[in-house]
mmCIF file of C-alpha atoms in Angstrom:
data_model
loop_
_atom_site.group_PDB
_atom_site.id
_atom_site.type_symbol
_atom_site.label_atom_id
_atom_site.label_comp_id
_atom_site.label_asym_id
_atom_site.label_seq_id
_atom_site.Cartn_x
_atom_site.Cartn_y
_atom_site.Cartn_z
ATOM 1 C CA HIS A 1 142.028 -49.789 -23.490
ATOM 2 C CA SER A 2 141.750 -51.528 -20.195
ATOM 3 C CA MET A 3 137.953 -51.557 -20.445
ATOM 4 C CA ALA A 4 138.184 -52.857 -23.978
ATOM 5 C CA THR A 5 140.792 -55.575 -23.384
ATOM 6 C CA LYS A 6 140.064 -56.728 -19.835
ATOM 7 C CA GLY A 7 137.112 -55.235 -18.118
ATOM 8 C CA LEU A 8 134.384 -55.600 -20.591
ATOM 9 C CA PRO A 9 135.327 -59.162 -21.989
ATOM 10 C CA GLU A 10 135.635 -60.471 -18.496
ATOM 11 C CA ALA A 11 132.307 -59.067 -17.437
ATOM 12 C CA VAL A 12 130.624 -60.392 -20.489
ATOM 13 C CA GLY A 13 132.228 -63.706 -20.070
ATOM 14 C CA SER A 14 131.145 -63.933 -16.406
ATOM 15 C CA VAL A 15 127.507 -63.220 -17.402
ATOM 16 C CA LEU A 16 127.659 -65.840 -20.152
ATOM 17 C CA ALA A 17 129.122 -68.627 -17.918
ATOM 18 C CA THR A 18 126.412 -68.301 -15.320
ATOM 19 C CA PRO A 19 125.655 -71.892 -14.293
ATOM 20 C CA ILE A 20 121.960 -73.215 -14.780
ATOM 21 C CA GLY A 21 120.042 -72.708 -11.578
ATOM 22 C CA GLU A 22 121.782 -69.613 -10.571
ATOM 23 C CA ASP A 23 120.544 -66.095 -11.083
ATOM 24 C CA ILE A 24 122.027 -63.984 -13.772
ATOM 25 C CA VAL A 25 123.534 -60.804 -12.260
ATOM 26 C CA GLU A 26 124.746 -57.852 -14.388
ATOM 27 C CA PRO A 27 128.294 -57.031 -13.416
ATOM 28 C CA LYS A 28 128.929 -53.411 -12.503
ATOM 29 C CA LEU A 29 131.838 -51.634 -14.385
ATOM 30 C CA GLU A 30 133.417 -48.382 -13.461
ATOM 31 C CA PRO A 31 132.655 -45.720 -15.997
ATOM 32 C CA ILE A 32 135.349 -43.704 -17.704
ATOM 33 C CA VAL A 33 135.646 -40.349 -16.208
ATOM 34 C CA VAL A 34 136.984 -37.337 -18.036
ATOM 35 C CA SER A 35 137.207 -33.841 -16.228
ATOM 36 C CA SER A 36 137.625 -31.953 -19.413
ATOM 37 C CA ARG A 37 134.779 -30.278 -21.308
ATOM 38 C CA ASP A 38 135.994 -30.903 -25.075
ATOM 39 C CA GLU A 39 135.488 -33.796 -27.528
ATOM 40 C CA VAL A 40 137.284 -36.075 -25.367
ATOM 41 C CA ARG A 41 134.454 -35.988 -22.738
ATOM 42 C CA ASP A 42 131.955 -36.685 -25.447
ATOM 43 C CA VAL A 43 133.963 -39.778 -26.668
ATOM 44 C CA ALA A 44 134.286 -41.161 -23.101
ATOM 45 C CA ARG A 45 130.534 -40.699 -22.488
ATOM 46 C CA SER A 46 129.761 -42.702 -25.941
ATOM 47 C CA ILE A 47 132.339 -45.211 -24.724
ATOM 48 C CA ASN A 48 130.494 -45.704 -21.398
ATOM 49 C CA ASP A 49 127.232 -46.029 -23.241
ATOM 50 C CA VAL A 50 128.701 -48.701 -25.467
ATOM 51 C CA GLN A 51 130.067 -50.643 -22.332
ATOM 52 C CA GLN A 52 126.645 -50.411 -20.706
ATOM 53 C CA ARG A 53 124.796 -51.675 -23.736
ATOM 54 C CA ALA A 54 127.355 -54.520 -24.273
ATOM 55 C CA LEU A 55 126.508 -55.672 -20.718
ATOM 56 C CA GLN A 56 122.904 -55.504 -21.233
ATOM 57 C CA LEU A 57 123.271 -57.561 -24.385
ATOM 58 C CA ALA A 58 125.128 -60.127 -22.745
ATOM 59 C CA VAL A 59 122.382 -60.523 -20.058
ATOM 60 C CA GLU A 60 119.783 -60.737 -22.739
ATOM 61 C CA GLN A 61 121.780 -63.546 -24.446
ATOM 62 C CA ALA A 62 122.394 -65.488 -21.264
ATOM 63 C CA MET A 63 118.721 -65.253 -20.529
ATOM 64 C CA GLN A 64 117.964 -66.685 -24.028
ATOM 65 C CA ARG A 65 120.420 -69.479 -23.478
ATOM 66 C CA ARG A 66 118.730 -70.241 -20.173
ATOM 67 C CA ASN A 67 115.240 -70.387 -21.821
ATOM 68 C CA PHE A 68 116.642 -72.685 -24.563
ATOM 69 C CA ALA A 69 118.153 -74.900 -21.849
ATOM 70 C CA ASP A 70 115.112 -75.013 -19.737
ATOM 71 C CA SER A 71 112.865 -75.741 -22.797
ATOM 72 C CA PHE A 72 115.461 -78.710 -23.942
ATOM 73 C CA LEU A 73 115.455 -80.188 -20.353
ATOM 74 C CA ASN A 74 111.770 -80.120 -19.862
ATOM 75 C CA LEU A 75 111.042 -81.599 -23.338
ATOM 76 C CA GLY A 76 113.836 -84.033 -23.025
ATOM 77 C CA ARG A 77 112.563 -85.374 -19.607
ATOM 78 C CA ARG A 78 108.986 -85.639 -20.903
ATOM 79 C CA VAL A 79 109.872 -87.646 -23.792
ATOM 80 C CA GLN A 80 112.336 -89.791 -21.815
ATOM 81 C CA GLY A 81 109.566 -90.682 -19.387
ATOM 82 C CA LEU A 82 107.161 -91.641 -21.992
ATOM 83 C CA VAL A 83 109.756 -93.618 -23.870
ATOM 84 C CA ALA A 84 110.860 -95.635 -20.623
ATOM 85 C CA ARG A 85 107.151 -96.423 -20.150
ATOM 86 C CA GLN A 86 106.913 -97.602 -23.822
ATOM 87 C CA LEU A 87 110.027 -99.748 -23.541
ATOM 88 C CA ASP A 88 108.783 -101.407 -20.338
ATOM 89 C CA PHE A 89 105.607 -102.286 -22.171
ATOM 90 C CA ILE A 90 107.433 -103.498 -25.252
ATOM 91 C CA THR A 91 109.719 -105.549 -23.042
ATOM 92 C CA ASP A 92 106.817 -107.210 -21.422
ATOM 93 C CA LEU A 93 105.169 -108.068 -24.783
ATOM 94 C CA GLU A 94 108.597 -109.579 -25.957
ATOM 95 C CA ARG A 95 108.707 -111.824 -22.880
ATOM 96 C CA THR A 96 105.378 -113.568 -23.534
ATOM 97 C CA GLU A 97 105.462 -113.435 -27.457
ATOM 98 C CA GLU A 98 106.120 -116.878 -29.163
ATOM 99 C CA ASP A 99 105.523 -116.086 -32.838
ATOM 100 C CA GLU A 100 108.879 -115.276 -34.276
ATOM 101 C CA GLN A 101 107.617 -112.882 -36.859
ATOM 102 C CA VAL A 102 105.659 -110.930 -34.258
ATOM 103 C CA LEU A 103 108.664 -110.960 -32.018
ATOM 104 C CA GLU A 104 110.878 -109.579 -34.782
ATOM 105 C CA ASN A 105 108.581 -106.748 -35.136
ATOM 106 C CA LEU A 106 108.534 -106.158 -31.517
ATOM 107 C CA PHE A 107 112.246 -105.898 -31.626
ATOM 108 C CA LYS A 108 111.985 -103.252 -34.417
ATOM 109 C CA LEU A 109 109.557 -101.170 -32.209
ATOM 110 C CA ASP A 110 112.120 -101.723 -29.317
ATOM 111 C CA HIS A 111 114.838 -100.287 -31.608
ATOM 112 C CA LEU A 112 112.908 -97.270 -32.594
ATOM 113 C CA ALA A 113 112.066 -96.452 -28.953
ATOM 114 C CA THR A 114 115.750 -96.824 -28.150
ATOM 115 C CA ARG A 115 116.744 -94.297 -30.758
ATOM 116 C CA ILE A 116 113.993 -91.972 -29.731
ATOM 117 C CA ARG A 117 115.387 -92.115 -26.086
ATOM 118 C CA ARG A 118 118.814 -91.151 -27.353
ATOM 119 C CA ASN A 119 117.403 -88.132 -28.913
ATOM 120 C CA ALA A 120 115.783 -87.232 -25.601
ATOM 121 C CA GLU A 121 119.032 -87.574 -23.756
ATOM 122 C CA SER A 122 120.703 -85.365 -26.245
ATOM 123 C CA LEU A 123 118.292 -82.587 -25.438
ATOM 124 C CA ILE A 124 119.230 -83.098 -21.655
ATOM 125 C CA VAL A 125 122.927 -82.934 -22.477
ATOM 126 C CA LEU A 126 122.452 -79.716 -24.503
ATOM 127 C CA ALA A 127 120.667 -78.343 -21.621
ATOM 128 C CA GLY A 128 123.843 -78.590 -19.720
ATOM 129 C CA VAL A 129 122.564 -80.752 -16.793
ATOM 130 C CA THR A 130 124.851 -83.037 -15.188
ATOM 131 C CA ARG A 131 123.218 -86.477 -15.416
ATOM 132 C CA GLN A 132 123.226 -89.067 -12.543
ATOM 133 C CA ARG A 133 124.107 -92.655 -13.483
ATOM 134 C CA ARG A 134 123.797 -95.515 -11.209
ATOM 135 C CA ALA A 135 126.986 -97.333 -10.516
ATOM 136 C CA GLY A 136 127.270 -101.032 -11.617
ATOM 137 C CA GLN A 137 129.969 -103.687 -12.603
ATOM 138 C CA PRO A 138 132.570 -102.492 -15.082
ATOM 139 C CA ALA A 139 131.499 -103.111 -18.695
ATOM 140 C CA PRO A 140 133.669 -104.386 -21.483
ATOM 141 C CA VAL A 141 134.210 -101.783 -24.283
ATOM 142 C CA ILE A 142 132.621 -104.003 -26.704
ATOM 143 C CA ASP A 143 129.336 -103.662 -24.795
ATOM 144 C CA ALA A 144 129.447 -99.879 -25.314
ATOM 145 C CA LEU A 145 129.943 -100.380 -29.091
ATOM 146 C CA ARG A 146 127.249 -102.809 -29.221
ATOM 147 C CA SER A 147 124.891 -100.631 -27.141
ATOM 148 C CA ALA A 148 125.789 -97.644 -29.633
ATOM 149 C CA LEU A 149 124.805 -99.879 -32.434
ATOM 150 C CA SER A 150 121.323 -100.339 -30.920
ATOM 151 C CA GLU A 151 120.741 -96.561 -31.111
ATOM 152 C CA VAL A 152 121.475 -96.088 -34.756
ATOM 153 C CA ASP A 153 119.239 -96.928 -37.833
ATOM 154 C CA GLU A 154 121.469 -98.826 -40.251
ATOM 155 C CA TYR A 155 123.373 -100.945 -37.851
ATOM 156 C CA THR A 156 123.876 -103.712 -40.111
ATOM 157 C CA ARG A 157 126.068 -101.538 -42.313
ATOM 158 C CA VAL A 158 128.587 -101.161 -39.250
ATOM 159 C CA THR A 159 131.419 -103.683 -39.133
ATOM 160 C CA ILE A 160 133.205 -104.237 -35.936
ATOM 161 C CA GLY A 161 136.772 -105.320 -36.422
ATOM 162 C CA ASN A 162 139.398 -106.020 -33.841
ATOM 163 C CA VAL A 163 138.431 -104.715 -30.293
ATOM 164 C CA ASP A 164 141.086 -105.198 -27.574
ATOM 165 C CA GLU A 165 139.874 -106.074 -24.192
ATOM 166 C CA ALA A 166 139.252 -103.215 -21.832
ATOM 167 C CA ARG A 167 136.737 -102.409 -19.163
ATOM 168 C CA LEU A 168 135.029 -99.150 -18.130
ATOM 169 C CA PRO A 169 132.855 -98.111 -15.214
ATOM 170 C CA THR A 170 129.241 -98.213 -16.172
ATOM 171 C CA SER A 171 128.793 -94.497 -16.080
ATOM 172 C CA VAL A 172 131.584 -94.025 -18.508
ATOM 173 C CA ALA A 173 130.448 -96.801 -20.799
ATOM 174 C CA ALA A 174 126.902 -95.588 -21.027
ATOM 175 C CA ASP A 175 127.897 -92.032 -21.923
ATOM 176 C CA LEU A 176 130.565 -93.561 -24.339
ATOM 177 C CA ALA A 177 128.035 -95.490 -26.193
ATOM 178 C CA HIS A 178 126.002 -92.257 -26.735
ATOM 179 C CA ILE A 179 129.218 -90.634 -28.081
ATOM 180 C CA LEU A 180 130.020 -93.601 -30.396
ATOM 181 C CA ALA A 181 126.415 -93.660 -31.572
ATOM 182 C CA GLU A 182 126.544 -89.964 -32.632
ATOM 183 C CA LEU A 183 129.682 -90.543 -34.423
ATOM 184 C CA ILE A 184 128.741 -93.655 -36.222
ATOM 185 C CA GLU A 185 125.363 -92.153 -37.076
ATOM 186 C CA ASN A 186 127.168 -89.306 -38.737
ATOM 187 C CA GLY A 187 129.368 -91.804 -40.682
ATOM 188 C CA LEU A 188 126.243 -93.709 -41.928
ATOM 189 C CA ASN A 189 124.633 -90.600 -43.074
ATOM 190 C CA PHE A 190 127.554 -89.155 -44.923
ATOM 191 C CA SER A 191 128.576 -92.286 -46.754
ATOM 192 C CA PRO A 192 126.891 -94.148 -49.666
ATOM 193 C CA PRO A 193 124.411 -96.728 -48.608
ATOM 194 C CA THR A 194 126.374 -99.531 -50.314
ATOM 195 C CA THR A 195 129.531 -98.880 -47.887
ATOM 196 C CA THR A 196 130.200 -99.975 -44.443
ATOM 197 C CA VAL A 197 131.364 -97.976 -41.216
ATOM 198 C CA ASP A 198 134.155 -99.678 -39.731
ATOM 199 C CA VAL A 199 134.808 -99.640 -35.950
ATOM 200 C CA SER A 200 137.893 -100.961 -34.112
ATOM 201 C CA GLY A 201 139.345 -100.542 -30.562
ATOM 202 C CA ARG A 202 143.041 -100.923 -29.481
ATOM 203 C CA ARG A 203 144.710 -100.751 -26.140
ATOM 204 C CA LEU A 204 147.367 -97.975 -25.759
ATOM 205 C CA THR A 205 150.151 -97.708 -23.009
ATOM 206 C CA ASP A 206 148.238 -94.720 -21.435
ATOM 207 C CA GLY A 207 144.675 -95.526 -22.299
ATOM 208 C CA TYR A 208 142.350 -96.825 -25.135
ATOM 209 C CA GLU A 209 141.445 -95.674 -28.521
ATOM 210 C CA ILE A 210 138.388 -96.328 -30.674
ATOM 211 C CA THR A 211 138.381 -95.489 -34.483
ATOM 212 C CA ILE A 212 135.214 -95.096 -36.615
ATOM 213 C CA VAL A 213 135.930 -94.983 -40.252
ATOM 214 C CA ASP A 214 133.388 -94.129 -43.036
ATOM 215 C CA HIS A 215 134.036 -94.263 -46.600
ATOM 216 C CA GLY A 216 132.129 -91.081 -47.920
ATOM 217 C CA ILE A 217 133.139 -87.988 -49.747
ATOM 218 C CA GLY A 218 135.238 -86.735 -46.927
ATOM 219 C CA MET A 219 135.448 -83.089 -45.554
ATOM 220 C CA THR A 220 137.389 -80.188 -46.392
ATOM 221 C CA PRO A 221 140.166 -78.863 -44.137
ATOM 222 C CA GLU A 222 137.910 -75.932 -42.851
ATOM 223 C CA GLN A 223 135.136 -78.419 -42.122
ATOM 224 C CA VAL A 224 137.316 -80.659 -40.218
ATOM 225 C CA GLU A 225 138.628 -77.677 -38.181
ATOM 226 C CA THR A 226 135.152 -76.524 -37.445
ATOM 227 C CA ALA A 227 133.784 -80.049 -36.485
ATOM 228 C CA ASN A 228 136.814 -80.524 -34.192
ATOM 229 C CA ARG A 229 136.088 -77.381 -32.456
ATOM 230 C CA ARG A 230 132.523 -78.459 -31.762
ATOM 231 C CA LEU A 231 133.687 -81.837 -30.728
ATOM 232 C CA SER A 232 135.971 -80.320 -28.077
ATOM 233 C CA GLY A 233 133.358 -78.175 -26.525
ATOM 234 C CA GLN A 234 134.795 -74.742 -27.753
ATOM 235 C CA GLU A 235 131.621 -73.679 -29.631
ATOM 236 C CA SER A 236 128.084 -73.221 -28.497
ATOM 237 C CA PHE A 237 125.379 -75.038 -30.289
ATOM 238 C CA THR A 238 123.400 -71.952 -30.578
ATOM 239 C CA VAL A 239 125.589 -70.467 -33.400
ATOM 240 C CA ALA A 240 125.460 -73.494 -35.550
ATOM 241 C CA PRO A 241 122.691 -75.097 -37.756
ATOM 242 C CA SER A 242 120.792 -77.948 -36.034
ATOM 243 C CA ARG A 243 122.034 -80.709 -38.234
ATOM 244 C CA TYR A 244 125.392 -80.493 -36.325
ATOM 245 C CA MET A 245 123.683 -81.162 -33.082
ATOM 246 C CA GLY A 246 125.305 -84.658 -32.774
ATOM 247 C CA HIS A 247 128.783 -82.996 -32.715
ATOM 248 C CA PHE A 248 127.680 -80.768 -29.896
ATOM 249 C CA VAL A 249 126.232 -83.667 -27.952
ATOM 250 C CA ALA A 250 129.293 -85.841 -28.359
ATOM 251 C CA GLY A 251 131.581 -82.835 -27.487
ATOM 252 C CA HIS A 252 129.750 -82.078 -24.447
ATOM 253 C CA LEU A 253 129.672 -85.607 -23.139
ATOM 254 C CA ALA A 254 133.274 -86.179 -24.080
ATOM 255 C CA THR A 255 134.457 -82.955 -22.301
ATOM 256 C CA GLY A 256 132.550 -83.739 -19.111
ATOM 257 C CA LEU A 257 134.151 -87.136 -19.072
ATOM 258 C CA GLY A 258 137.765 -86.007 -20.118
ATOM 259 C CA ILE A 259 137.679 -88.022 -23.370
ATOM 260 C CA SER A 260 139.248 -86.681 -26.561
ATOM 261 C CA VAL A 261 137.390 -86.885 -29.892
ATOM 262 C CA GLU A 262 138.944 -85.778 -33.118
ATOM 263 C CA LEU A 263 138.195 -85.918 -36.869
ATOM 264 C CA ARG A 264 140.548 -86.253 -39.782
ATOM 265 C CA SER A 265 139.441 -86.643 -43.451
ATOM 266 C CA ASP A 266 141.003 -87.452 -46.913
ATOM 267 C CA ALA A 267 139.876 -88.736 -50.242
ATOM 268 C CA ASP A 268 138.928 -92.169 -48.853
ATOM 269 C CA GLY A 269 136.510 -90.808 -46.135
ATOM 270 C CA THR A 270 136.593 -89.582 -42.602
ATOM 271 C CA THR A 271 138.017 -90.995 -39.438
ATOM 272 C CA ALA A 272 136.905 -90.176 -35.900
ATOM 273 C CA THR A 273 139.203 -91.102 -33.136
ATOM 274 C CA VAL A 274 137.921 -91.467 -29.528
ATOM 275 C CA THR A 275 140.789 -91.463 -26.907
ATOM 276 C CA ILE A 276 139.925 -92.533 -23.478
ATOM 277 C CA GLY A 277 142.618 -91.914 -20.806
ATOM 278 C CA GLU A 278 143.989 -94.514 -18.460
ATOM 279 C CA ARG A 279 142.231 -92.948 -15.437
ATOM 280 C CA LEU A 280 138.744 -93.851 -16.964
ATOM 281 C CA LEU A 281 139.498 -97.431 -17.478
ATOM 282 C CA ALA A 282 138.507 -100.040 -14.829
ATOM 283 C CA ARG A 283 141.224 -102.513 -13.884
ATOM 284 C CA SER A 284 140.324 -106.010 -15.009
ATOM 285 C CA ARG A 285 141.311 -109.207 -13.128
ATOM 286 C CA SER A 286 143.150 -110.338 -16.367
ATOM 287 C CA ALA A 287 145.197 -107.142 -16.145
ATOM 288 C CA ARG A 288 146.095 -107.721 -12.554
ATOM 289 C CA THR A 289 146.937 -111.444 -13.239
ATOM 290 C CA ALA A 290 149.598 -111.412 -15.808
ATOM 291 C CA SER A 291 149.991 -115.225 -15.660
ATOM 292 C CA ALA A 292 146.739 -115.875 -17.023
ATOM 293 C CA PRO A 293 147.003 -114.582 -20.697
ATOM 294 C CA ALA A 294 145.057 -117.621 -22.085
ATOM 295 C CA ALA A 295 142.095 -117.070 -19.880
ATOM 296 C CA ALA A 296 141.964 -113.413 -20.824
ATOM 297 C CA ALA A 297 142.068 -114.229 -24.373
ATOM 298 C CA GLU A 298 139.190 -116.851 -23.943
ATOM 299 C CA SER A 299 136.914 -114.112 -22.285
ATOM 300 C CA SER A 300 137.814 -111.263 -24.693
ATOM 301 C CA PRO A 301 134.440 -109.934 -26.076
ATOM 302 C CA SER A 302 136.132 -109.077 -29.301
ATOM 303 C CA THR A 303 136.292 -112.850 -30.088
ATOM 304 C CA VAL A 304 132.606 -113.366 -29.573
ATOM 305 C CA ALA A 305 130.399 -110.528 -30.575
ATOM 306 C CA ALA A 306 131.816 -108.325 -33.214
ATOM 307 C CA PRO A 307 131.286 -110.271 -36.427
ATOM 308 C CA ALA A 308 127.979 -111.750 -35.630
ATOM 309 C CA VAL A 309 126.366 -108.476 -34.585
ATOM 310 C CA ALA A 310 127.701 -106.002 -36.998
ATOM 311 C CA SER A 311 128.673 -107.704 -40.469
ATOM 312 C CA PRO A 312 126.167 -106.976 -42.903
ATOM 313 C CA THR A 313 126.652 -110.394 -44.580
ATOM 314 C CA THR A 314 126.127 -112.397 -41.247
ATOM 315 C CA ALA A 315 122.962 -110.193 -40.251
ATOM 316 C CA ALA A 316 121.424 -111.070 -43.833
ATOM 317 C CA ALA A 317 122.161 -114.822 -43.220
ATOM 318 C CA SER A 318 120.739 -115.085 -39.791
ATOM 319 C CA PRO A 319 117.289 -113.738 -38.430
ATOM 320 C CA GLN A 320 117.601 -110.151 -38.059
ATOM 321 C CA GLY A 321 115.559 -110.185 -34.857
ATOM 322 C CA SER A 322 118.041 -112.337 -32.875
ATOM 323 C CA ASP A 323 120.945 -109.940 -33.814
ATOM 324 C CA LEU A 324 118.766 -106.934 -32.877
ATOM 325 C CA GLU A 325 117.652 -108.552 -29.772
ATOM 326 C CA SER A 326 121.277 -109.206 -28.537
ATOM 327 C CA LEU A 327 122.188 -105.512 -29.191
ATOM 328 C CA LEU A 328 118.905 -104.347 -27.409
ATOM 329 C CA GLY A 329 119.902 -106.588 -24.420
ATOM 330 C CA VAL A 330 123.240 -105.194 -24.101
ATOM 331 C CA HIS A 331 121.845 -101.620 -24.256
ATOM 332 C CA ARG A 332 119.350 -102.364 -21.421
ATOM 333 C CA ARG A 333 122.092 -103.609 -19.154
ATOM 334 C CA LEU A 334 124.392 -100.708 -19.817
ATOM 335 C CA SER A 335 121.668 -97.965 -19.576
ATOM 336 C CA ASN A 336 119.972 -99.443 -16.430
ATOM 337 C CA PRO A 337 122.551 -101.182 -14.218
ATOM 338 C CA GLU A 338 121.804 -102.517 -10.949
ATOM 339 C CA PRO A 339 122.551 -100.251 -8.103
ATOM 340 C CA ALA A 340 126.064 -100.883 -6.516
ATOM 341 C CA ASP A 341 126.401 -101.922 -2.987
ATOM 342 C CA THR A 342 128.910 -98.760 -2.374
ATOM 343 C CA PRO A 343 128.754 -95.507 -3.610
ATOM 344 C CA ASP A 344 130.828 -94.595 -6.693
ATOM 345 C CA LYS A 345 133.604 -92.350 -5.460
ATOM 346 C CA SER A 346 135.830 -92.790 -8.629
ATOM 347 C CA PRO A 347 137.072 -89.703 -10.486
ATOM 348 C CA TRP A 348 134.343 -90.311 -13.303
ATOM 349 C CA ALA A 349 131.591 -90.195 -10.798
ATOM 350 C CA GLN A 350 129.044 -87.503 -11.557
ATOM 351 C CA SER A 351 127.334 -85.252 -8.931
ATOM 352 C CA ALA A 352 123.628 -85.785 -8.395
ATOM 353 C CA ASP A 353 121.320 -83.667 -10.469
ATOM 354 C CA THR A 354 118.832 -81.293 -8.630
ATOM 355 C CA GLU A 355 116.133 -82.449 -10.804
ATOM 356 C CA ALA A 356 117.205 -86.233 -10.987
ATOM 357 C CA SER A 357 113.516 -87.509 -10.895
ATOM 358 C CA GLY A 358 113.282 -87.397 -14.650
ATOM 359 C CA ASP A 359 116.800 -88.609 -15.311
ATOM 360 C CA ASP A 360 116.552 -91.931 -13.710
ATOM 361 C CA GLN A 361 115.639 -93.490 -16.953
ATOM 362 C CA SER A 362 118.926 -92.351 -18.576
#
C-alpha cells in the first residue's frame, strides 16, 4: 500500500519533473520482501516487477518529452533568427519606400513575419525554456494590447473598448502581449467572420483585469473546464491535440508570470479574463501624484489609440497601411526595448537562459 500510494507516485513524479538540462536519473525503490514461500511471495515478486517497469516507462516518457523540447527549442530558435533578419530587411525597405501602395504591401509582409515570429516564440515557450527579456521603460497596458493585435491575422475585427491607465514592466508587457494574442486569435477563429472580438481593461483595487469577449457558439461546461486546466498549466501539451497549442502557450507564460487566465462561456459567446496582480504593475507618476488627475487623463492611452486602431469601421475608412504601421511600431518597441542603465531586480525579472544567443530576438 505504501508503494502504491507514496513510493511509486513520488518516484515517477520526480522523473517527469526533471528540469531541462539535467540528466534524468532513475530512482531506486526498495523492493517488497516476503520471507514465506507461498502465493504471497509470488504476489510480492509480481508487484516488484510492476514497480520496476513503471519506473522504466516514466524514464522513457521523460526522455521523449526532453526530445520534444529540444526539437521545439532548436526549430523555434532557427525560425526566430531567420524572421529577425527578414524583419530587419523589411524595415530597411519601409524606411526608403515612398510609394504608398508598395509601402502598404511591405507592412503586410511585416505583419506576416511578425505572426511567424510569434509561432517561433511559442515553440520556445513549449520547450520550457526561461526566456531572457531586456529591461526597458514601463509600457502602458494599451501597448500590450496593440502589440497583440499586430500578431493576429484579422486584427480589424478586434474592437478595443475602455482601457484604464496602467503600466507594466517591459518584460511583463511583452509576454502579456503574447498571451493576449493567443486568446484573441482563438476568439477570432471560433466566432463568425461578421462579428467582432471586444477587448477592454479595468483597474482593480488589487491589480488589473483584461477581458476578451467573442460572439461565437460558445463552449460546453466540460470544454471550459478542460480549457481552464490548460490555461492554468495543470496539463501537459503532449496529451492534447495540437489545435489547443495556444492554450498551453498562454498558460505556460501566465503561470511563469503569476498571471491568472480563466474562460467562461454562455449562449452569447466566450469571455477570457486575464487578471494581473498588483505586484506586476509598475507605479506610474500619475499614481504617485494624486493631485494631477487632469494630466493623467490627458495622457491616458485609452483615449488615443483604441478606436482608431481596432474599430473595423475606422480601419476601413482610413488607409490600412497606416493603422498596421502603428501596430507594428508598438510591437517593435515592446519586443526589442532599449537596454536599461541598471539591471532589472524586480520580482518579474527572469533568469538568464543558458542558450540565450538565439533568444535575444524575442
